[in-house]
Amino acid sequence: MSGRRIFARPARFAAIAPYVWMVLFFLVPFAFVLKISLSQTAIAQPPYAPVFDPTAGWEALKTALAALSIDNFRLLISDDLYVFAYVRSLTVAVTATALLLLIGYPIAYGMARLPKRWQAVAMVLVIVPFWTSFLIRIYAWINILQHDGLLNQILLALHLVSQPVVWLSTDSAMYIGIVYSYLPFMILPLYATLAKMEPALEEAAGDLGAPPWQVFWLVTFPLSLPGVGAGVLLCFIPIVGEFVIPDLLAGSNSLMIGQTLWLEFFTNKDWPVASAAAIVLLVVLLVPLLLYERLQKRQLEQGR
Amino acid sequence: MRKFSRLSRFNIVSLALGLAFLYLPILILVIYSFNASRLVTVWGGWSLRWYHEFFNDRAMIEAAWMSLRVAVSSATIATLLGTLAAVALSRGERFRGRTLFSGMLYAPLVMPEVITGLSLLLLFVALNAERGFWTVTIAHTTLTMCFVAVVVQSRLGSLDRSLEEAAMDLGCDPVRAFVAVTLPLIAPAIVAGWMLAFTLSLDDLVIASFTTGPGSATLPIRIYSEVRLGVKPEINAICTLVIVLIAVVIVIASLASKLSSSQGENAAPL
């Protein structure tokens, strides 16, 4: 009898607890977001109306349902602030992901070329900063980039600039922060595909007379595309909703959608509009999210 | 011709620059935490002054304690649930709702934290749950169990299944075969999963901000509100302590994984 078949049943039972947990604390909450995004702001506790009262009976529920409206979504489309925030989030995410790919690829490539023993060491070295707190790493950059920070001190000492350059509260600072924080997410999937690649393929192309750049562009890069895809999605999706990095490093003039949502929620206390903004953000991200899930599944099946 | 499989100068330079980029800012932060000067950027000699300041800051200590409690409890629940999820995904070939299940497990890995945090808060408000330790723990468990599931699943996937099958041929029932044979083999991945969950929870600002209540701030929430007001040398000291704590956890876990890998062969590197 195949072990696989015997195992199917208890393994299914193993799914019960995590399944229930995820439905309860991941899926169901979205129903609440959707419901509140259709509600109106109210100066009350909780700050929205209508509130469903399951004890009030069917008629009360029907009136509550009738009170739902899509006004919040209309507001999002008509208000330039939100449209700009979505556009800016996508622009920042595209730019930052491109930078990450450009910077991460040579590093991952170098790792894959190391002798086997050193590859494991390099991998640990790349992962360790990821274990280190996210907030702390951003804070470290504030130390370096501020007006009298280390970077300006070095530039002044080397006479590269005559007076301190403004780094903090600029888009450059934000991109440095994003690239710095997400680099391991880009390097690891790239390294995983590059390390698995057969070196004989590159050698064959070289033997057949291709110059190194052609070997890279025609052989190495196409073969590493699954890693590129995983790395790009792994960075792109969370960057679109990024809140902490732009808040601490970028200037205050143009906000990303994550910041707008946060402000709407905590400062303006407009929960319905914040919920609607979250729904729109989710819809924008649904395509890359589904792509990511599909890629993840395929890689696990290959790894088996 | 071995031109392409060997390390070129370009490879070495990009690796060195990449690692320098990853480590220098953290190193600078640690060094400056021992700075005696009140000005963050002026070097005033070595001193433990800011560590002293931290240990006298009640609010910070309370936040650190809250963070540690949340991290330990959520990592533990997440490891249990995440391991079960990994077993279900890699051993239970087909069951109803499998696609939904794996979708729910992968989505939180990349979902913007703002959305996850907001949705959980709305749930807790609707349930009229008192926000604090437990709501943050539940929120962190939901996020980190997905990471545990991925780590454990990749280990399960690379495991030789014939070992389990041999145990069953020798008369073990599936559950016993799993506990006696598979579990010890995937132990390093489970330990790594717990660590990952622990550090992610310790690190999280956004989800904790949404799901915590008044008076129960976690360390990142406290640090964040301080950092927004400007750079304070005390923060350097706290950050260094957090880095040291995480380093200790990593060392312990890698020792544990070495120990179990000397018992069972080919354990996963951390």
Coordinates of C-alpha atoms in Angstrom, one line a residue:
Chain A
M1 CA 0.0 0.0 0.0
S2 CA 1.4 3.4 -0.9
G3 CA 2.4 5.5 2.1
R4 CA 1.0 8.5 0.4
R5 CA -2.6 7.2 0.6
I6 CA -2.3 6.1 4.2
F7 CA -1.1 9.6 5.1
A8 CA -3.8 11.5 3.4
R9 CA -6.3 11.2 6.1
P10 CA -4.4 12.3 9.3
A11 CA -2.8 15.0 7.2
R12 CA -6.3 16.3 6.4
F13 CA -7.1 16.5 10.1
A14 CA -3.9 18.5 10.6
A15 CA -5.4 21.2 8.4
I16 CA -8.5 21.7 10.7
A17 CA -6.9 24.0 13.3
P18 CA -4.9 26.3 11.0
Y19 CA -7.8 26.3 8.5
V20 CA -10.3 27.5 11.1
W21 CA -7.7 30.1 12.5
M22 CA -7.1 31.6 9.0
V23 CA -10.7 31.8 8.1
L24 CA -11.5 33.5 11.4
F25 CA -8.6 35.9 11.5
F26 CA -7.8 36.4 7.9
L27 CA -10.8 35.9 5.7
V28 CA -13.7 37.0 8.0
P29 CA -12.0 40.4 8.8
F30 CA -12.2 41.3 5.1
A31 CA -15.9 40.9 5.3
F32 CA -15.9 43.6 8.0
V33 CA -13.6 45.9 6.0
L34 CA -16.1 45.5 3.0
K35 CA -19.1 46.2 5.2
I36 CA -17.5 49.3 6.9
S37 CA -16.3 50.6 3.6
L38 CA -20.0 50.9 2.6
S39 CA -21.0 52.6 5.9
Q40 CA -21.1 56.3 6.8
T41 CA -18.8 58.1 9.2
A42 CA -20.4 58.8 12.5
I43 CA -19.3 60.6 15.6
A44 CA -19.9 57.7 17.9
Q45 CA -18.3 54.6 19.2
P46 CA -17.5 52.8 16.9
P47 CA -17.1 55.7 14.5
Y48 CA -19.4 54.4 11.7
A49 CA -23.0 53.7 11.0
P50 CA -25.1 51.6 10.5
V51 CA -24.1 49.0 13.1
F52 CA -25.7 45.6 12.6
D53 CA -27.4 44.4 15.7
P54 CA -28.1 40.7 15.3
T55 CA -30.7 40.8 18.2
A56 CA -32.8 43.6 16.6
G57 CA -34.5 41.3 14.1
W58 CA -34.9 41.0 10.4
E59 CA -36.6 44.4 9.8
A60 CA -33.8 46.3 11.6
L61 CA -31.3 44.4 9.5
K62 CA -33.1 45.3 6.3
T63 CA -33.0 49.0 7.2
A64 CA -29.4 48.8 8.1
L65 CA -28.6 47.1 4.8
A66 CA -30.5 49.8 2.9
A67 CA -28.3 52.4 4.6
L68 CA -25.2 51.0 3.0
S69 CA -23.8 53.0 0.1
I70 CA -20.9 53.3 -2.2
D71 CA -20.3 57.0 -1.4
N72 CA -16.9 56.3 0.1
F73 CA -15.7 54.8 -3.2
R74 CA -17.1 57.8 -5.1
L75 CA -15.1 60.0 -2.8
L76 CA -11.9 58.1 -3.5
I77 CA -12.3 58.5 -7.2
S78 CA -13.2 62.2 -7.2
D79 CA -10.6 63.3 -4.6
D80 CA -7.2 64.1 -6.2
L81 CA -5.5 63.3 -3.0
Y82 CA -6.3 59.6 -3.2
V83 CA -5.8 59.3 -6.9
F84 CA -2.3 60.8 -6.5
A85 CA -1.6 58.6 -3.5
Y86 CA -2.4 55.4 -5.6
V87 CA -0.4 56.7 -8.6
R88 CA 2.6 57.6 -6.3
S89 CA 2.5 54.3 -4.6
L90 CA 2.7 52.4 -7.9
T91 CA 5.4 54.7 -9.2
V92 CA 7.5 54.3 -6.1
A93 CA 7.0 50.5 -6.1
V94 CA 8.0 50.1 -9.8
T95 CA 11.1 52.3 -9.3
A96 CA 12.2 50.7 -6.1
T97 CA 11.6 47.1 -7.5
A98 CA 13.7 48.0 -10.6
L99 CA 16.5 49.3 -8.3
L100 CA 16.3 46.2 -6.2
L101 CA 16.6 44.0 -9.2
L102 CA 19.6 45.9 -10.5
I103 CA 21.4 45.9 -7.2
G104 CA 20.3 42.4 -6.0
Y105 CA 21.0 40.5 -9.2
P106 CA 24.9 40.9 -9.1
I107 CA 24.9 40.0 -5.4
A108 CA 22.8 36.9 -5.9
Y109 CA 24.9 36.0 -9.0
G110 CA 28.1 36.4 -6.9
M111 CA 26.7 34.2 -4.2
A112 CA 25.8 31.4 -6.7
R113 CA 29.4 31.4 -8.0
L114 CA 30.9 30.9 -4.5
P115 CA 32.2 27.5 -3.6
K116 CA 29.4 25.4 -2.0
R117 CA 30.6 25.8 1.6
W118 CA 30.8 29.6 1.2
Q119 CA 27.4 29.8 -0.3
A120 CA 25.8 28.7 3.0
V121 CA 27.8 31.3 4.8
A122 CA 26.8 34.0 2.3
M123 CA 23.2 33.0 2.7
V124 CA 23.3 33.4 6.4
L125 CA 25.0 36.7 6.0
V126 CA 22.2 38.0 3.8
I127 CA 19.4 36.6 6.1
V128 CA 20.8 38.0 9.4
P129 CA 20.0 41.7 8.6
F130 CA 16.5 40.5 7.8
W131 CA 16.2 39.1 11.3
T132 CA 17.3 42.5 12.6
S133 CA 14.4 44.8 13.3
F134 CA 13.0 46.6 10.3
L135 CA 12.4 49.8 12.3
I136 CA 15.9 49.7 13.7
R137 CA 17.4 49.5 10.2
I138 CA 15.4 52.5 9.0
Y139 CA 16.4 54.3 12.2
A140 CA 20.1 53.5 11.4
W141 CA 19.7 55.3 8.1
I142 CA 18.2 58.4 9.8
N143 CA 21.4 58.6 11.8
I144 CA 23.5 58.4 8.6
L145 CA 21.4 60.7 6.4
Q146 CA 20.5 63.5 8.7
H147 CA 21.9 67.0 8.2
D148 CA 25.0 66.6 10.4
G149 CA 25.0 62.8 9.9
L150 CA 27.8 60.5 8.9
L151 CA 27.3 60.8 5.2
N152 CA 27.5 64.5 5.1
Q153 CA 30.5 64.5 7.5
I154 CA 32.3 62.1 5.1
L155 CA 31.4 64.1 2.0
L156 CA 32.6 67.3 3.7
A157 CA 35.8 65.7 4.9
L158 CA 36.6 64.5 1.4
H159 CA 35.7 67.9 0.0
L160 CA 33.2 66.4 -2.4
V161 CA 30.6 69.0 -1.3
S162 CA 31.2 72.4 0.2
Q163 CA 28.1 72.4 2.5
P164 CA 25.9 69.7 3.9
V165 CA 23.5 68.1 1.4
V166 CA 19.9 67.6 2.4
W167 CA 19.3 63.8 2.3
L168 CA 16.7 63.2 4.9
S169 CA 13.1 63.9 3.9
T170 CA 13.8 63.4 0.3
D171 CA 12.7 60.7 -2.2
S172 CA 16.4 59.5 -2.4
A173 CA 16.4 58.8 1.3
M174 CA 13.1 56.9 0.9
Y175 CA 14.5 54.8 -2.0
I176 CA 17.7 54.0 0.0
G177 CA 15.5 52.9 2.9
I178 CA 13.2 50.7 0.7
V179 CA 16.1 49.1 -1.2
Y180 CA 18.0 48.5 2.1
S181 CA 15.0 46.9 3.8
Y182 CA 13.8 44.7 0.9
L183 CA 17.2 43.6 -0.5
P184 CA 17.2 40.2 1.2
F185 CA 13.7 39.5 -0.3
M186 CA 15.1 40.1 -3.8
I187 CA 18.4 38.3 -3.3
L188 CA 17.1 35.1 -1.8
P189 CA 14.8 33.9 -4.6
L190 CA 17.3 35.1 -7.3
Y191 CA 20.0 33.1 -5.5
A192 CA 17.8 30.1 -5.3
T193 CA 17.3 29.8 -9.0
L194 CA 20.9 30.9 -10.0
A195 CA 22.4 28.3 -7.6
K196 CA 20.3 25.5 -9.1
M197 CA 21.3 26.4 -12.7
E198 CA 23.6 24.0 -14.6
P199 CA 27.0 25.8 -15.2
A200 CA 27.5 23.6 -18.2
L201 CA 24.9 25.6 -20.1
E202 CA 26.9 28.9 -19.7
E203 CA 30.1 27.1 -20.6
A204 CA 28.6 25.6 -23.7
A205 CA 27.4 29.1 -24.8
G206 CA 30.9 30.4 -24.2
D207 CA 32.5 27.5 -26.1
L208 CA 30.3 28.3 -29.0
G209 CA 31.8 31.7 -29.1
A210 CA 29.3 33.9 -27.3
P211 CA 30.9 36.9 -25.5
P212 CA 30.2 37.0 -21.7
W213 CA 27.4 39.7 -22.0
Q214 CA 25.6 37.5 -24.6
V215 CA 26.0 34.4 -22.4
F216 CA 24.4 36.4 -19.6
W217 CA 21.6 37.9 -21.7
L218 CA 20.7 34.8 -23.8
V219 CA 21.4 32.0 -21.3
T220 CA 21.7 33.0 -17.7
F221 CA 19.0 35.7 -17.4
P222 CA 16.2 33.8 -19.2
L223 CA 16.9 30.7 -17.0
S224 CA 16.7 32.9 -13.9
L225 CA 13.3 34.3 -14.8
P226 CA 11.4 32.3 -12.1
G227 CA 13.6 33.8 -9.5
V228 CA 13.2 37.3 -11.0
G229 CA 9.4 36.9 -10.9
A230 CA 9.4 35.7 -7.3
G231 CA 11.8 38.5 -6.2
V232 CA 9.9 41.2 -8.0
L233 CA 6.5 40.2 -6.6
L234 CA 7.9 39.6 -3.1
C235 CA 9.1 43.2 -3.1
F236 CA 6.6 45.0 -5.3
I237 CA 3.4 44.1 -3.4
P238 CA 4.4 45.1 0.1
I239 CA 6.2 48.3 -1.2
V240 CA 2.9 49.5 -2.7
G241 CA 1.3 49.6 0.8
E242 CA 4.5 50.7 2.6
F243 CA 3.9 53.0 5.5
V244 CA 6.9 53.2 7.8
I245 CA 9.7 53.9 5.4
P246 CA 8.1 56.8 3.5
D247 CA 6.8 58.2 6.8
L248 CA 10.2 58.3 8.4
L249 CA 12.5 59.0 5.4
A250 CA 10.5 60.8 2.6
G251 CA 9.3 64.3 2.6
S252 CA 5.8 65.2 3.7
N253 CA 4.5 66.7 0.5
S254 CA 3.3 63.6 -1.4
L255 CA 2.0 60.7 0.5
M256 CA 1.8 57.0 -0.5
I257 CA -1.5 55.2 -0.1
G258 CA -0.4 53.3 3.0
Q259 CA 0.3 56.6 4.7
T260 CA -3.0 58.2 3.5
L261 CA -4.9 55.2 4.8
W262 CA -3.1 55.4 8.2
L263 CA -3.8 59.1 8.5
E264 CA -7.4 58.7 7.6
F265 CA -7.7 56.0 10.2
F266 CA -5.8 57.3 13.2
T267 CA -5.8 61.1 12.7
N268 CA -9.1 61.8 10.9
K269 CA -10.8 58.8 12.4
D270 CA -12.7 58.3 9.2
W271 CA -12.9 54.5 9.3
P272 CA -15.3 54.0 6.4
V273 CA -13.1 56.0 4.0
A274 CA -10.0 54.2 5.3
S275 CA -11.7 50.9 4.7
A276 CA -12.8 51.8 1.2
A277 CA -9.2 52.9 0.5
A278 CA -8.0 49.5 1.7
I279 CA -10.5 47.7 -0.5
V280 CA -9.3 49.6 -3.6
L281 CA -5.6 48.9 -2.6
L282 CA -6.5 45.3 -2.3
V283 CA -8.2 45.2 -5.7
V284 CA -5.1 46.9 -7.3
L285 CA -2.9 44.3 -5.7
L286 CA -5.1 41.3 -6.5
V287 CA -3.5 40.5 -9.8
P288 CA 0.1 40.5 -8.5
L289 CA -1.1 38.6 -5.4
L290 CA -2.6 35.9 -7.5
L291 CA 0.5 35.7 -9.7
Y292 CA 2.6 35.4 -6.5
E293 CA 0.4 32.5 -5.2
R294 CA 0.6 30.7 -8.5
L295 CA 4.4 31.1 -8.7
Q296 CA 4.8 29.9 -5.1
K297 CA 2.8 26.8 -5.8
R298 CA 4.7 26.0 -8.9
Q299 CA 8.0 26.4 -7.1
L300 CA 6.9 24.1 -4.3
E301 CA 5.8 21.5 -6.8
Q302 CA 9.2 21.7 -8.5
G303 CA 11.0 21.5 -5.3
R304 CA 9.3 18.2 -4.4
Chain B
M1 CA 36.7 25.8 -20.1
R2 CA 35.6 26.9 -16.6
K3 CA 35.4 30.6 -17.2
F4 CA 31.8 30.9 -16.2
S5 CA 31.5 28.6 -13.2
R6 CA 34.4 30.3 -11.4
L7 CA 34.2 33.4 -9.3
S8 CA 35.2 36.5 -11.3
R9 CA 36.4 39.8 -9.9
F10 CA 33.0 41.3 -10.7
N11 CA 31.4 38.6 -8.5
I12 CA 33.7 39.3 -5.6
V13 CA 33.3 43.1 -5.8
S14 CA 29.5 43.0 -6.0
L15 CA 29.3 40.6 -3.1
A16 CA 31.6 42.7 -1.0
L17 CA 29.8 45.9 -1.8
G18 CA 26.4 44.2 -1.2
L19 CA 27.4 42.9 2.2
A20 CA 29.0 46.2 3.2
F21 CA 25.7 47.9 2.3
L22 CA 23.8 45.5 4.4
Y23 CA 26.0 45.7 7.5
L24 CA 27.6 49.1 7.7
P25 CA 24.4 51.0 8.9
I26 CA 23.8 48.5 11.7
L27 CA 27.4 48.6 12.7
I28 CA 27.4 52.4 12.8
L29 CA 24.3 52.3 15.0
V30 CA 25.8 49.9 17.4
I31 CA 29.0 51.9 17.7
Y32 CA 27.1 55.2 18.3
S33 CA 25.0 53.6 21.0
F34 CA 28.2 53.7 23.2
N35 CA 28.7 57.4 22.4
A36 CA 29.0 59.6 25.5
S37 CA 27.8 62.8 23.7
R38 CA 24.2 63.9 23.8
L39 CA 24.6 65.0 20.2
V40 CA 24.0 61.8 18.1
T41 CA 26.6 62.7 15.5
V42 CA 29.4 64.1 17.6
W43 CA 31.7 61.4 19.1
G44 CA 32.3 62.1 22.8
G45 CA 34.1 58.9 23.8
W46 CA 32.8 55.5 24.9
S47 CA 30.1 55.4 27.5
L48 CA 27.2 53.2 28.7
R49 CA 25.2 56.3 29.6
W50 CA 22.3 55.6 27.2
Y51 CA 21.9 52.0 28.3
H52 CA 21.6 53.3 31.8
E53 CA 19.0 55.8 30.6
F54 CA 17.0 53.0 29.0
F55 CA 17.0 50.8 32.1
N56 CA 15.6 53.8 34.0
D57 CA 12.8 54.5 31.5
R58 CA 9.8 52.7 32.9
A59 CA 7.6 53.2 29.8
M60 CA 10.2 51.7 27.6
I61 CA 10.9 48.8 29.9
E62 CA 7.1 48.1 30.1
A63 CA 6.8 48.2 26.3
A64 CA 9.8 45.9 25.9
W65 CA 8.2 43.4 28.4
M66 CA 4.9 43.5 26.5
S67 CA 6.8 42.9 23.2
L68 CA 8.6 39.9 24.6
R69 CA 5.5 38.4 26.0
V70 CA 3.6 38.8 22.8
A71 CA 6.6 37.5 20.7
V72 CA 7.0 34.3 22.8
S73 CA 3.3 33.5 23.0
S74 CA 2.5 34.3 19.3
A75 CA 5.6 32.5 18.1
T76 CA 4.6 29.4 20.0
I77 CA 1.0 29.3 18.8
A78 CA 2.2 30.1 15.3
T79 CA 4.7 27.3 15.3
L80 CA 2.0 24.8 16.3
L81 CA -0.5 26.0 13.7
G82 CA 2.1 26.6 11.0
T83 CA 3.6 23.1 11.4
L84 CA 0.1 21.6 11.2
A85 CA -0.6 23.6 8.1
A86 CA 2.7 22.6 6.5
V87 CA 1.9 18.9 7.1
A88 CA -1.5 19.3 5.7
L89 CA -0.2 21.0 2.5
S90 CA 2.6 18.6 1.8
R91 CA 1.1 15.3 3.0
G92 CA -2.6 15.6 2.6
E93 CA -2.6 15.7 -1.2
R94 CA -6.2 16.7 -1.9
F95 CA -8.8 17.9 0.4
R96 CA -11.7 20.2 -0.1
G97 CA -10.8 23.9 0.0
R98 CA -7.1 23.2 -0.4
T99 CA -6.6 26.0 -2.9
L100 CA -8.3 28.5 -0.6
F101 CA -6.2 27.1 2.3
S102 CA -2.9 27.6 0.5
G103 CA -4.1 31.0 -0.8
M104 CA -4.9 32.2 2.8
L105 CA -1.4 31.0 3.9
Y106 CA 0.5 32.7 1.2
A107 CA -1.4 36.0 1.0
P108 CA -0.3 37.4 4.4
L109 CA 3.4 36.9 3.4
V110 CA 3.1 39.7 0.9
M111 CA -0.1 41.6 1.8
P112 CA 0.7 45.2 2.9
E113 CA 0.6 45.2 6.7
V114 CA -1.7 48.2 6.7
I115 CA -4.5 46.1 5.2
T116 CA -3.9 43.2 7.5
G117 CA -3.8 45.5 10.6
L118 CA -6.9 47.4 9.6
S119 CA -9.0 44.3 8.8
L120 CA -8.1 42.7 12.2
L121 CA -8.9 45.9 14.1
L122 CA -12.3 46.1 12.5
L123 CA -12.9 42.5 13.4
F124 CA -11.9 43.1 17.1
V125 CA -14.1 46.2 17.2
A126 CA -17.1 44.3 15.8
L127 CA -16.6 41.6 18.3
N128 CA -16.2 44.2 21.0
A129 CA -13.0 42.5 22.1
E130 CA -10.9 44.4 24.6
R131 CA -7.7 45.4 22.8
G132 CA -4.3 44.7 24.3
F133 CA -2.0 41.7 24.8
W134 CA -4.4 39.1 23.4
T135 CA -5.5 41.0 20.3
V136 CA -1.9 41.7 19.3
T137 CA -0.9 38.1 20.0
I138 CA -3.7 36.8 17.8
A139 CA -2.8 39.3 15.0
H140 CA 0.9 38.3 15.2
T141 CA 0.0 34.6 15.2
T142 CA -2.0 35.0 12.0
L143 CA 0.8 36.7 10.2
T144 CA 3.7 34.6 11.5
M145 CA 2.1 31.1 11.2
C146 CA 2.3 31.6 7.4
F147 CA 6.0 32.1 7.6
V148 CA 6.4 29.0 9.8
A149 CA 4.3 27.0 7.3
V150 CA 6.5 28.0 4.4
V151 CA 9.7 27.2 6.3
V152 CA 8.5 23.8 7.5
Q153 CA 6.9 22.9 4.2
S154 CA 10.1 23.4 2.3
R155 CA 11.8 21.1 4.7
L156 CA 9.0 18.5 4.4
G157 CA 9.2 18.7 0.7
S158 CA 12.9 17.9 0.6
L159 CA 12.5 14.9 3.0
D160 CA 12.9 11.4 1.8
R161 CA 9.4 10.0 2.2
S162 CA 10.5 6.4 2.1
L163 CA 11.7 6.7 5.7
E164 CA 8.1 7.3 6.8
E165 CA 6.9 4.5 4.6
A166 CA 9.4 2.2 6.0
A167 CA 8.2 2.9 9.5
M168 CA 4.7 2.2 8.5
D169 CA 5.7 -1.0 6.8
L170 CA 7.2 -2.0 10.1
G171 CA 3.8 -1.5 11.7
C172 CA 3.7 2.1 12.8
D173 CA 0.4 3.9 12.3
P174 CA 0.7 7.1 10.3
V175 CA 0.6 9.4 13.3
R176 CA 3.3 7.4 15.2
A177 CA 5.5 7.3 12.1
F178 CA 5.2 11.0 11.8
V179 CA 6.0 11.6 15.5
A180 CA 8.9 9.1 15.6
V181 CA 10.5 9.6 12.2
T182 CA 9.4 12.8 10.5
L183 CA 9.2 15.1 13.5
P184 CA 12.8 14.7 14.6
L185 CA 13.9 15.2 10.9
I186 CA 12.0 18.5 10.5
A187 CA 12.8 19.7 14.0
P188 CA 15.5 22.2 12.8
A189 CA 12.9 23.8 10.4
I190 CA 10.4 24.0 13.3
V191 CA 13.0 25.7 15.5
A192 CA 13.9 28.1 12.6
G193 CA 10.2 28.8 12.1
W194 CA 9.7 29.6 15.8
M195 CA 12.7 32.0 15.6
L196 CA 11.4 33.7 12.5
A197 CA 8.0 34.1 14.1
F198 CA 9.6 35.5 17.3
T199 CA 11.7 38.1 15.5
L200 CA 8.9 39.1 13.1
S201 CA 6.6 39.7 16.1
L202 CA 9.3 41.6 18.0
D203 CA 9.8 43.7 14.9
D204 CA 6.2 44.5 13.9
L205 CA 5.0 48.1 14.2
V206 CA 2.1 48.4 11.8
I207 CA -0.1 45.5 12.8
A208 CA 0.6 46.0 16.5
S209 CA -0.4 49.7 16.2
F210 CA -3.8 48.7 14.8
T211 CA -4.6 45.9 17.1
T212 CA -3.3 47.2 20.5
G213 CA -5.3 49.3 22.9
P214 CA -4.4 52.3 25.0
G215 CA -1.8 51.6 27.6
S216 CA -0.3 48.5 26.0
A217 CA 2.2 49.7 23.5
T218 CA 4.8 47.4 22.2
L219 CA 8.5 48.3 21.9
P220 CA 8.4 49.2 18.2
I221 CA 5.4 51.5 18.8
R222 CA 7.3 53.3 21.5
I223 CA 10.5 53.5 19.4
Y224 CA 8.5 54.8 16.5
S225 CA 6.9 57.6 18.4
E226 CA 10.3 58.6 19.8
V227 CA 11.9 58.5 16.4
R228 CA 9.2 60.6 14.8
L229 CA 10.1 63.3 17.3
G230 CA 13.8 63.2 16.3
V231 CA 16.9 61.2 16.9
K232 CA 17.6 60.4 20.5
P233 CA 20.8 58.6 21.6
E234 CA 18.8 56.4 24.0
I235 CA 17.1 54.8 20.9
N236 CA 20.6 53.7 19.7
A237 CA 21.0 51.8 22.9
I238 CA 17.6 50.1 22.8
C239 CA 18.2 49.1 19.2
T240 CA 21.5 47.6 20.0
L241 CA 19.9 45.6 22.9
V242 CA 17.3 44.3 20.5
I243 CA 20.0 43.3 17.9
V244 CA 21.9 41.5 20.7
L245 CA 18.8 39.7 21.8
I246 CA 18.0 38.5 18.3
A247 CA 21.6 37.5 17.7
V248 CA 21.5 35.3 20.9
V249 CA 18.2 33.7 19.7
I250 CA 19.8 32.9 16.3
V251 CA 22.9 31.4 17.9
I252 CA 20.9 29.2 20.3
A253 CA 18.6 28.1 17.4
S254 CA 21.6 27.3 15.1
L255 CA 23.2 25.3 18.0
A256 CA 19.9 23.4 18.4
S257 CA 19.8 22.7 14.7
K258 CA 23.4 21.5 14.7
L259 CA 22.6 19.2 17.6
S260 CA 19.6 17.6 15.9
S261 CA 21.5 17.5 12.5
S262 CA 24.2 15.4 14.1
Q263 CA 21.5 12.9 15.1
G264 CA 19.6 12.9 11.9
E265 CA 21.5 13.5 8.7
N266 CA 21.1 16.3 6.1
A267 CA 19.4 18.9 8.3
A268 CA 18.4 22.2 6.7
P269 CA 20.8 25.0 7.2
L270 CA 19.2 27.9 9.0

